[in-house]
Coordinates of C-alpha atoms and ligand atoms in Angstrom, one line a residue:
Chain A
M1 CA 0.0 0.0 0.0
F2 CA 2.8 2.4 0.9
S3 CA 4.7 3.4 -2.2
L4 CA 8.0 5.0 -2.0
D5 CA 6.9 7.4 -4.7
D6 CA 4.0 8.6 -2.6
M7 CA 6.2 9.2 0.3
I8 CA 8.7 11.1 -1.7
Q9 CA 6.0 13.1 -3.1
F10 CA 4.3 14.0 0.2
L11 CA 7.4 14.4 2.3
P12 CA 8.6 17.9 1.3
S13 CA 5.3 19.5 2.1
L14 CA 4.9 17.6 5.3
L15 CA 8.4 18.5 6.4
Q16 CA 7.6 22.1 5.6
G17 CA 4.6 21.8 7.9
A18 CA 6.8 20.1 10.5
V19 CA 9.2 23.1 10.5
L20 CA 6.3 25.4 11.1
T21 CA 5.1 23.1 13.9
I22 CA 8.5 23.2 15.6
T23 CA 8.8 26.9 15.1
V24 CA 5.4 27.7 16.5
S25 CA 5.9 25.3 19.4
L26 CA 9.4 26.5 20.4
L27 CA 8.4 30.2 20.1
A28 CA 5.3 29.7 22.2
F29 CA 7.1 27.6 24.7
C30 CA 9.8 30.2 25.3
L31 CA 7.4 33.1 25.5
A32 CA 5.1 31.1 27.8
L33 CA 8.1 30.3 30.0
A34 CA 8.9 34.0 30.5
C35 CA 5.2 35.1 30.7
G36 CA 4.4 32.2 33.0
L37 CA 7.1 33.1 35.5
A38 CA 6.0 36.8 35.5
T39 CA 2.3 35.8 35.8
G40 CA 3.1 33.3 38.6
I41 CA 5.0 35.9 40.5
A42 CA 2.2 38.5 39.9
R43 CA -0.3 35.9 41.2
M44 CA 1.6 35.9 44.6
S45 CA 2.2 39.7 44.7
R46 CA 1.3 41.7 47.8
L47 CA -0.2 44.2 45.4
W48 CA -3.8 43.4 44.4
P49 CA -3.6 45.2 41.1
L50 CA -1.1 42.6 40.1
R51 CA -2.5 39.6 42.0
V52 CA -6.1 39.8 41.1
P53 CA -5.8 40.2 37.3
A54 CA -3.2 37.4 37.3
A55 CA -5.6 35.1 39.2
V56 CA -8.5 36.0 36.9
Y57 CA -6.4 35.4 33.8
I58 CA -5.2 32.0 35.0
Q59 CA -8.7 30.8 36.0
F60 CA -10.2 32.1 32.7
I61 CA -7.6 30.4 30.5
R62 CA -7.8 27.1 32.4
G63 CA -11.6 27.2 32.3
T64 CA -11.9 27.3 28.5
P65 CA -10.6 25.0 25.7
L66 CA -7.5 26.0 23.8
L67 CA -9.4 25.5 20.6
L68 CA -11.9 28.1 21.6
Q69 CA -9.1 30.5 22.6
L70 CA -7.6 30.1 19.1
F71 CA -10.9 30.8 17.5
F72 CA -11.4 33.9 19.6
I73 CA -8.0 35.3 18.6
Y74 CA -8.4 34.5 14.9
Y75 CA -12.1 35.0 14.3
V76 CA -13.4 37.2 17.0
L77 CA -10.6 39.8 17.5
P78 CA -11.1 41.1 13.9
Y79 CA -14.6 42.3 15.0
V80 CA -12.8 44.7 17.4
G81 CA -10.3 45.7 14.7
I82 CA -7.5 43.4 15.6
V83 CA -6.6 41.3 12.6
L84 CA -3.7 38.8 13.1
S85 CA -2.1 36.4 10.7
P86 CA -2.6 32.7 11.3
F87 CA 1.0 32.4 12.5
V88 CA 0.8 35.3 15.0
S89 CA -2.6 34.0 16.1
G90 CA -1.3 30.5 16.6
V91 CA 1.8 31.6 18.6
L92 CA -0.3 34.0 20.6
G93 CA -3.0 31.5 21.4
L94 CA -0.5 28.8 22.5
T95 CA 1.5 31.3 24.5
L96 CA -1.5 32.7 26.3
N97 CA -2.7 29.2 27.1
Y98 CA 0.6 27.8 28.3
T99 CA 1.3 30.9 30.3
A100 CA -1.6 30.2 32.6
Y101 CA -0.5 26.6 33.2
M102 CA 3.1 27.5 33.7
A103 CA 2.2 30.3 36.1
E104 CA 0.5 27.8 38.3
V105 CA 3.6 25.5 38.2
F106 CA 5.9 28.4 39.0
R107 CA 3.6 29.5 41.8
S108 CA 3.4 26.0 43.4
G109 CA 7.1 25.5 43.0
I110 CA 7.9 28.8 44.7
Q111 CA 5.4 28.1 47.5
A112 CA 7.0 24.8 48.1
I113 CA 10.1 26.5 49.4
P114 CA 10.0 26.7 53.2
K115 CA 9.2 30.1 54.8
G116 CA 12.4 30.0 56.7
Q117 CA 14.3 30.6 53.4
W118 CA 12.5 33.9 52.9
E119 CA 13.0 34.8 56.5
A120 CA 16.7 34.1 56.4
G121 CA 17.1 36.2 53.3
A122 CA 15.1 39.0 54.8
S123 CA 17.2 38.9 58.0
V124 CA 20.3 39.7 56.1
G125 CA 18.6 42.6 54.3
M126 CA 17.7 41.1 51.0
S127 CA 14.8 42.5 49.0
R128 CA 12.0 40.2 48.0
R129 CA 13.1 40.5 44.4
L130 CA 16.7 39.6 45.3
M131 CA 15.5 36.7 47.4
L132 CA 13.3 35.4 44.6
R133 CA 16.2 35.5 42.1
R134 CA 19.0 34.3 44.3
I135 CA 17.4 32.1 46.9
I136 CA 14.0 30.9 46.1
L137 CA 13.9 30.4 42.3
P138 CA 17.2 28.4 42.2
Q139 CA 15.6 26.0 44.7
A140 CA 12.2 26.0 43.2
I141 CA 13.5 25.3 39.7
R142 CA 14.3 21.7 40.7
I143 CA 10.7 21.2 41.7
I144 CA 9.4 23.0 38.7
I145 CA 11.5 21.3 36.0
P146 CA 9.6 18.1 35.6
S147 CA 6.3 19.9 35.0
I148 CA 7.9 22.3 32.6
G149 CA 9.4 19.3 30.9
N150 CA 6.0 17.8 30.4
F151 CA 4.8 21.1 28.9
F152 CA 7.8 21.1 26.5
V153 CA 6.7 17.7 25.2
S154 CA 3.0 18.4 25.0
I155 CA 3.2 21.8 23.3
F156 CA 4.4 20.1 20.0
K157 CA 1.2 18.0 20.1
D158 CA -1.1 20.8 21.2
S159 CA 0.2 23.0 18.5
A160 CA -1.7 20.7 16.0
L161 CA -4.7 22.7 17.0
V162 CA -3.4 25.8 15.2
S163 CA -4.3 24.0 12.0
V164 CA -7.9 25.0 12.6
I165 CA -7.0 28.6 12.1
T166 CA -5.4 27.8 8.7
M167 CA -1.8 27.7 9.8
R168 CA 0.1 25.4 7.5
D169 CA 1.7 23.4 10.2
L170 CA 2.3 19.6 10.0
M171 CA -1.3 18.8 10.8
F172 CA -2.7 21.2 8.3
S173 CA -0.3 20.1 5.6
G174 CA -1.4 16.5 6.2
Q175 CA -5.1 17.4 5.9
L176 CA -4.5 19.4 2.7
L177 CA -2.6 16.5 1.1
A178 CA -5.2 14.0 2.3
S179 CA -8.1 15.9 0.9
A180 CA -6.4 16.4 -2.4
T181 CA -5.2 12.8 -2.8
Y182 CA -7.5 10.7 -0.6
K183 CA -4.4 8.7 0.6
H184 CA -5.4 9.1 4.2
F185 CA -3.6 6.0 5.3
E186 CA -0.2 6.9 4.0
I187 CA -0.4 10.6 4.8
F188 CA -1.6 10.4 8.3
T189 CA 0.7 7.6 9.1
M190 CA 3.6 9.8 7.9
V191 CA 2.2 12.7 9.9
A192 CA 2.1 10.5 13.0
A193 CA 5.6 9.4 12.4
I194 CA 6.9 12.9 12.1
Y195 CA 5.1 14.1 15.3
F196 CA 6.7 11.1 17.1
L197 CA 10.1 12.0 15.7
I198 CA 9.6 15.5 17.1
S199 CA 8.2 14.4 20.5
Y200 CA 10.5 11.6 21.3
P201 CA 13.8 13.5 21.1
S202 CA 12.2 16.4 23.1
A203 CA 11.1 13.9 25.8
K204 CA 14.7 12.6 25.8
F205 CA 16.0 16.1 26.0
V206 CA 13.8 16.8 29.0
E207 CA 15.1 13.6 30.7
W208 CA 18.6 14.7 30.1
V209 CA 18.0 18.1 31.6
E210 CA 16.4 16.5 34.7
M211 CA 19.2 14.2 35.1
R212 CA 21.8 16.9 34.9
L213 CA 19.9 19.0 37.5
D214 CA 19.7 16.0 39.7
V215 CA 23.4 15.5 39.5
A216 CA 24.0 19.1 40.4
R217 CA 21.8 18.8 43.4
R218 CA 24.1 16.1 44.9
P219 CA 27.5 17.6 45.0
V220 CA 30.4 15.3 45.6
V221 CA 30.5 14.6 49.3
L222 CA 33.7 16.0 50.8
G223 CA 35.7 14.0 53.2
I224 CA 35.0 14.9 56.7
R225 CA 37.8 17.0 58.1
T226 CA 39.0 17.6 61.6
Chain B
M1 CA 2.3 42.0 88.3
V2 CA 5.4 43.5 86.7
F3 CA 8.6 43.7 88.6
A4 CA 11.6 45.9 87.8
V5 CA 10.7 46.6 84.2
E6 CA 12.9 49.6 84.0
A7 CA 16.2 49.0 82.3
P8 CA 19.2 48.6 84.7
A9 CA 21.7 51.4 84.7
V10 CA 24.3 50.3 82.2
L11 CA 27.7 51.7 82.9
G12 CA 26.2 55.1 83.5
N13 CA 26.0 55.3 79.7
E14 CA 24.0 58.3 78.7
A15 CA 23.9 57.0 75.1
E16 CA 20.7 56.1 73.2
P17 CA 19.8 52.4 73.5
I18 CA 20.5 50.6 70.3
I19 CA 17.0 49.0 70.4
R20 CA 14.0 50.4 72.1
L21 CA 10.6 48.7 72.1
D22 CA 8.0 51.0 73.4
R23 CA 4.7 49.5 74.6
I24 CA 4.3 47.1 71.7
W25 CA 1.3 45.0 71.2
K26 CA 0.9 42.1 68.8
S27 CA -1.8 39.6 68.2
F28 CA -2.3 36.7 65.7
G29 CA -6.0 36.9 65.0
R30 CA -7.6 36.9 68.4
L31 CA -4.6 35.5 70.2
E32 CA -2.8 38.3 72.1
V33 CA 0.9 37.3 71.8
L34 CA 2.6 40.5 73.0
T35 CA 0.8 42.8 75.4
D36 CA 2.3 46.1 76.2
V37 CA 5.9 45.1 76.1
S38 CA 8.7 47.6 76.5
L39 CA 12.4 46.8 76.3
T40 CA 15.6 48.6 75.7
V41 CA 18.9 47.1 74.7
Q42 CA 22.1 49.1 75.2
K43 CA 25.1 48.8 72.9
G44 CA 27.3 45.9 74.0
E45 CA 24.6 44.4 76.2
V46 CA 23.7 40.7 76.2
V47 CA 20.1 40.2 77.0
C48 CA 18.8 36.7 77.5
I49 CA 15.0 36.1 77.3
I50 CA 13.7 33.0 79.0
G51 CA 10.2 31.8 79.6
P52 CA 7.7 29.0 78.9
S53 CA 6.7 27.9 75.4
G54 CA 4.2 30.2 73.9
A55 CA 5.2 33.2 76.0
G56 CA 5.9 35.3 72.9
K57 CA 9.7 35.2 73.0
S58 CA 10.2 34.4 69.3
T59 CA 7.5 36.9 68.3
L60 CA 9.2 39.6 70.3
L61 CA 12.5 38.9 68.7
R62 CA 11.0 38.8 65.2
C63 CA 9.3 42.2 65.8
I64 CA 12.8 43.7 66.3
N65 CA 13.8 43.0 62.7
H66 CA 10.2 43.3 61.3
L67 CA 9.7 39.6 60.4
E68 CA 6.5 40.3 62.3
S69 CA 4.8 43.7 62.3
I70 CA 3.5 45.1 65.5
D71 CA -0.1 46.2 66.0
S72 CA 0.7 49.2 68.2
G73 CA 3.6 50.7 70.0
S74 CA 6.9 51.7 68.5
I75 CA 10.3 50.3 67.8
H76 CA 13.4 52.5 67.7
F77 CA 16.7 51.5 66.2
E78 CA 19.7 53.6 67.2
G79 CA 17.3 56.3 68.4
R80 CA 15.2 56.5 65.2
P81 CA 11.7 55.1 64.9
V82 CA 11.5 52.3 62.4
Y83 CA 9.1 50.1 60.4
R84 CA 5.8 51.7 61.4
Y85 CA 5.3 54.7 63.5
I86 CA 3.5 57.9 64.1
R87 CA 5.2 61.1 62.8
A88 CA 3.6 64.5 63.2
G89 CA 0.3 62.8 64.0
R90 CA 0.4 60.6 60.8
A91 CA 1.0 56.9 60.6
V92 CA 4.2 56.2 58.6
T93 CA 5.3 53.0 57.0
D94 CA 9.0 52.8 56.1
S95 CA 9.8 51.9 52.5
D96 CA 10.9 48.4 51.8
K97 CA 14.4 49.8 51.1
R98 CA 14.7 51.4 54.5
I99 CA 13.4 48.2 56.2
E100 CA 16.0 46.2 54.3
A101 CA 18.7 48.6 55.3
I102 CA 17.8 48.2 58.9
R103 CA 17.6 44.4 58.7
A104 CA 21.0 44.4 57.2
Q105 CA 22.3 45.8 60.4
I106 CA 20.6 43.2 62.6
G107 CA 21.8 39.6 62.4
M108 CA 19.4 36.8 63.2
V109 CA 20.0 33.2 64.0
F110 CA 17.1 30.8 63.7
Q111 CA 16.3 27.6 65.6
S112 CA 16.1 25.8 62.3
F113 CA 19.3 27.3 60.8
N114 CA 17.6 28.2 57.5
L115 CA 20.8 27.9 55.5
F116 CA 20.6 28.3 51.8
P117 CA 20.9 24.6 50.7
H118 CA 21.9 25.4 47.1
L119 CA 24.9 27.5 48.1
T120 CA 28.1 26.3 49.6
V121 CA 29.1 27.3 53.1
L122 CA 31.1 30.2 51.8
G123 CA 28.3 31.1 49.4
N124 CA 25.9 31.3 52.3
V125 CA 28.2 33.6 54.1
T126 CA 29.0 35.9 51.1
E127 CA 25.6 36.0 49.6
A128 CA 24.4 39.1 51.4
P129 CA 27.7 41.0 51.5
V130 CA 27.9 40.7 47.7
H131 CA 24.3 41.2 46.7
V132 CA 23.1 43.5 49.5
L133 CA 26.2 45.5 50.4
N134 CA 27.6 45.2 46.8
E135 CA 30.9 44.2 48.1
P136 CA 33.4 43.0 45.5
A137 CA 33.5 39.2 45.4
G138 CA 37.1 38.8 46.3
Q139 CA 36.8 41.0 49.3
A140 CA 33.6 39.3 50.4
D141 CA 35.3 35.9 50.1
E142 CA 38.2 37.1 52.2
R143 CA 35.9 38.4 54.9
G144 CA 33.7 35.3 54.6
M145 CA 36.7 33.1 55.3
A146 CA 37.6 35.2 58.3
V147 CA 34.1 34.8 59.9
L148 CA 34.2 31.1 59.1
R149 CA 37.6 30.8 60.9
K150 CA 36.0 32.6 63.7
V151 CA 33.3 30.0 64.0
G152 CA 35.8 27.2 63.4
L153 CA 34.6 26.2 60.0
A154 CA 37.1 27.6 57.5
G155 CA 37.8 24.0 56.5
K156 CA 34.2 23.6 55.3
A157 CA 34.0 26.6 53.1
G158 CA 33.3 24.5 50.0
A159 CA 30.9 22.1 51.6
Y160 CA 27.1 22.2 51.2
P161 CA 24.9 22.7 54.2
H162 CA 23.5 19.1 54.0
Q163 CA 27.0 17.7 54.4
L164 CA 27.4 19.4 57.8
S165 CA 26.2 18.4 61.3
G166 CA 23.5 20.5 62.9
G167 CA 26.0 22.3 65.1
Q168 CA 28.2 23.1 62.1
Q169 CA 25.2 24.4 60.2
Q170 CA 24.2 26.6 63.0
R171 CA 27.7 28.0 63.2
V172 CA 27.5 28.7 59.5
A173 CA 24.3 30.5 60.1
I174 CA 26.0 32.6 62.8
A175 CA 28.8 33.3 60.3
R176 CA 26.3 34.3 57.7
A177 CA 24.8 36.9 60.0
L178 CA 28.3 38.1 61.2
A179 CA 29.4 38.7 57.7
M180 CA 27.1 41.6 57.5
N181 CA 28.9 43.3 60.4
P182 CA 25.6 43.6 62.3
K183 CA 25.2 46.0 65.2
V184 CA 23.0 43.5 67.0
M185 CA 22.6 39.8 66.9
L186 CA 19.3 38.1 67.6
F187 CA 19.3 34.4 68.6
D188 CA 16.1 32.5 68.6
E189 CA 16.8 29.2 70.5
A190 CA 19.9 28.7 68.4
T191 CA 20.7 25.4 70.1
S192 CA 17.2 23.9 70.6
A193 CA 17.3 21.8 67.4
L194 CA 20.7 20.4 68.1
D195 CA 21.8 17.1 69.5
P196 CA 23.1 17.7 73.1
E197 CA 26.7 16.9 72.1
L198 CA 26.6 19.6 69.5
V199 CA 25.2 22.4 71.6
G200 CA 28.6 23.2 73.2
D201 CA 30.2 24.3 70.0
V202 CA 27.5 26.7 69.2
L203 CA 27.4 28.1 72.7
R204 CA 31.1 28.6 72.6
V205 CA 30.8 30.8 69.6
M206 CA 28.1 32.8 71.2
R207 CA 30.1 33.2 74.3
Q208 CA 33.0 34.4 72.3
L209 CA 30.8 37.0 70.5
A210 CA 29.5 38.2 73.8
S211 CA 33.0 38.6 75.2
E212 CA 34.0 40.6 72.1
G213 CA 31.3 43.1 73.0
M214 CA 28.6 42.1 70.5
T215 CA 25.2 43.4 71.4
M216 CA 23.0 40.3 71.7
V217 CA 19.4 39.4 72.3
V218 CA 19.2 35.7 73.0
V219 CA 16.1 33.7 73.4
T220 CA 17.3 30.5 75.1
H221 CA 16.5 27.6 77.3
E222 CA 20.2 27.2 78.2
M223 CA 20.1 28.5 81.7
D224 CA 23.9 28.1 82.2
F225 CA 24.5 30.4 79.2
A226 CA 22.0 33.0 80.5
R227 CA 23.5 32.9 83.9
D228 CA 27.2 33.2 82.8
V229 CA 26.9 35.5 79.8
A230 CA 23.8 37.7 80.2
D231 CA 24.1 41.2 81.5
R232 CA 20.4 41.0 82.0
V233 CA 17.9 38.2 82.0
I234 CA 14.3 38.7 81.0
F235 CA 11.5 36.4 82.0
M236 CA 8.5 36.4 79.8
D237 CA 5.2 34.8 80.3
Q238 CA 1.9 35.1 78.5
G239 CA 3.0 37.9 76.2
A240 CA 4.5 40.1 78.9
I241 CA 7.8 40.7 80.6
V242 CA 7.2 39.5 84.1
E243 CA 10.6 40.2 85.6
Q244 CA 14.0 41.2 84.5
G245 CA 17.4 41.9 86.1
P246 CA 21.0 40.7 86.4
P247 CA 21.2 36.9 86.2
H248 CA 22.4 36.4 89.7
I249 CA 19.2 38.1 91.0
V250 CA 16.7 36.6 88.6
F251 CA 18.1 33.1 89.0
T252 CA 18.7 33.1 92.7
A253 CA 16.1 35.5 94.1
P254 CA 13.3 35.8 91.6
R255 CA 10.6 38.1 92.9
S256 CA 7.7 36.9 90.8
P257 CA 6.0 33.6 91.7
R258 CA 5.7 32.9 88.0
T259 CA 9.5 33.2 87.6
Q260 CA 10.0 31.0 90.6
Q261 CA 7.7 28.4 89.2
F262 CA 9.3 28.5 85.8
L263 CA 12.8 28.2 87.1
H264 CA 11.7 25.5 89.5
S265 CA 10.4 23.4 86.7
I266 CA 13.4 24.0 84.5
L267 CA 15.9 23.2 87.3
N268 CA 14.0 20.1 88.3
R269 CA 14.2 18.8 84.8
N270 CA 17.8 19.7 84.7
G271 CA 19.0 18.4 88.0
N272 CA 21.0 21.5 88.7
L273 CA 22.0 24.8 87.1
D274 CA 25.3 23.4 86.1
G275 CA 24.0 20.7 83.7
S276 CA 22.8 21.7 80.3
L277 CA 19.1 21.4 79.8
P278 CA 18.2 18.1 78.1
P279 CA 16.1 18.5 74.9
E280 CA 12.4 17.4 74.9
P281 CA 12.3 13.8 75.9
I282 CA 13.7 13.5 79.4
D283 CA 15.6 10.4 80.1
N284 CA 14.6 8.9 83.4
S285 CA 17.8 7.2 84.3
G286 CA 18.2 9.8 87.0
Q287 CA 21.6 10.5 85.8
A288 CA 22.8 14.0 86.4
T289 CA 24.3 15.6 83.4
T290 CA 27.8 15.6 84.5
G291 CA 29.4 14.1 81.4
G292 CA 30.5 17.3 79.8
H293 CA 33.3 15.8 77.8
H294 CA 31.7 14.9 74.5
E295 CA 33.6 14.3 71.3
Ligands
LIG301 N1 2.5 33.1 62.6 C1 1.7 32.8 63.7 N2 0.3 32.7 63.5 C2 -0.5 32.4 64.5 N3 -0.1 32.2 65.8 C3 1.2 32.3 66.0 C4 2.2 32.6 65.0 N4 3.4 32.7 65.5 C5 3.3 32.4 66.8 N5 2.0 32.2 67.1 C6 1.4 31.9 68.5 O1 1.8 33.0 69.3 C7 2.2 32.5 70.6 C8 3.6 32.9 71.0 O2 4.5 32.3 70.1 P1 6.0 32.4 70.2 O3 6.6 31.6 69.1 O4 6.4 33.9 70.2 O5 6.3 31.8 71.6 P2 7.7 31.4 72.2 O6 7.8 32.1 73.5 O7 8.8 31.6 71.3 O8 7.5 29.8 72.4 P3 8.6 28.6 72.2 O9 9.4 28.5 73.4 O10 7.7 27.4 72.1 O11 9.3 28.9 71.0 C9 2.0 31.0 70.5 O12 0.8 30.7 71.1 C10 2.0 30.7 69.1 O13 1.2 29.6 68.8
LIG302 MG1 10.1 30.4 70.1

């Protein structure tokens, strides 16, 4: 059933789609990482004008489907005069969505650090900002990394949803080819294979990062002196 | 009943006390933890605070560096009102920056050490000098090593906190506070979390600090330490200072029945004033703590 000719014929356009899938995913991931940290910190702020909007945002995003969020950005925003390209809409949608989830991960990671760490920092005159950067986050990051790693793997798959707003990602390219050639079996098998070839190395990459951090946590035990 | 609450005459020193708490009140929800507490600490003075669990000793200490905020009253540091106070009839709250600047001058040692686990011993000690005082790293390292030598841990500079015994960790915590060249050191039961055989090392460092003239406010259950080192002992109970005075008076001739009762219970547990107080579970072997030669 699979013919090499077909594969060679479909591959270039699928790979093009794959490049876009990877681009959108990586872009959204990095943006969401930064925005998630900021939102997570805002969510814990002592200032309600930061805390309340952050909380509302997180609840709102987590309470609605990503698909709907993408529709809103692409089809609803034009009604208020904001017209975005499929690419920008896709990246924006994924970023906004992942930001909310990452914010919660950052928040819970930061809150898992014992209060005594903050108090010790405060007692030597550190500002909250400095403590967060130098004391709390370096410890929280070890707690946070596994969840962030899961996001990193899942964003490649979630990004398939951007095909619904006509972005020519891997999923969209597959659909186009399939509806033109009716070779669903070959095409979607290839699409699946390519998604897997993206996800699997990223999962391995995450494992590698976790392992490295784990090693860093256990410094070589020094011989006991004196 | 409040006995002798006024500060003792300290060396006829006319100077401003370094810390002055004036009629402070503090509650957690409906629980009144500090009720109208006033306290002055002179430069170079060692004040030990004793009292039963829940008396408000920790809370009092934590108000001094604003880890807890007071509900009313005022706190003066080197003669100036700090944190929250009334000026010209208006309530003023110090900026975060000013609060941080004051905290930088007040060292604190916690019962649970609270070392930074991701930093080495030297990293713990130099963290604030480098990032709060903006000291050059080389100079901070040098001074860091000097304070570590002082607490007897120069050899552990590169170790991580989890590789140290409790006593060593607490001495690193003391070094971390000392590295800021504080004007006052606050100790909150610095030895209570330690195995009995490790208490001595920490107390030795504290004694040395006291002998060098460091101003210290020490919440402790170590009655020996209080008796030998304190210029003044304060007995707190139920959120108030019940009695204070020189250790030989408070320990041998306490005037308040509550102080008497407290000391009685402590000394009974302890056998005598010369032993160090055993931690929580009391072993019933009836053995007096005479074996002072650990290690
Ligand atoms: N953050 C808090 N929230 C609510 N209650 C608190 C808080 N901190 C302390 N308390 C309560 O305030 C009272 C005084 O506590 P504090 O820690 O000052 O006592 P203490 O004299 O240090 O006792 P201990 O010898 O057990 O350390 C206690 O009843 C305690 O439960
Ligand atoms: Mg306490």
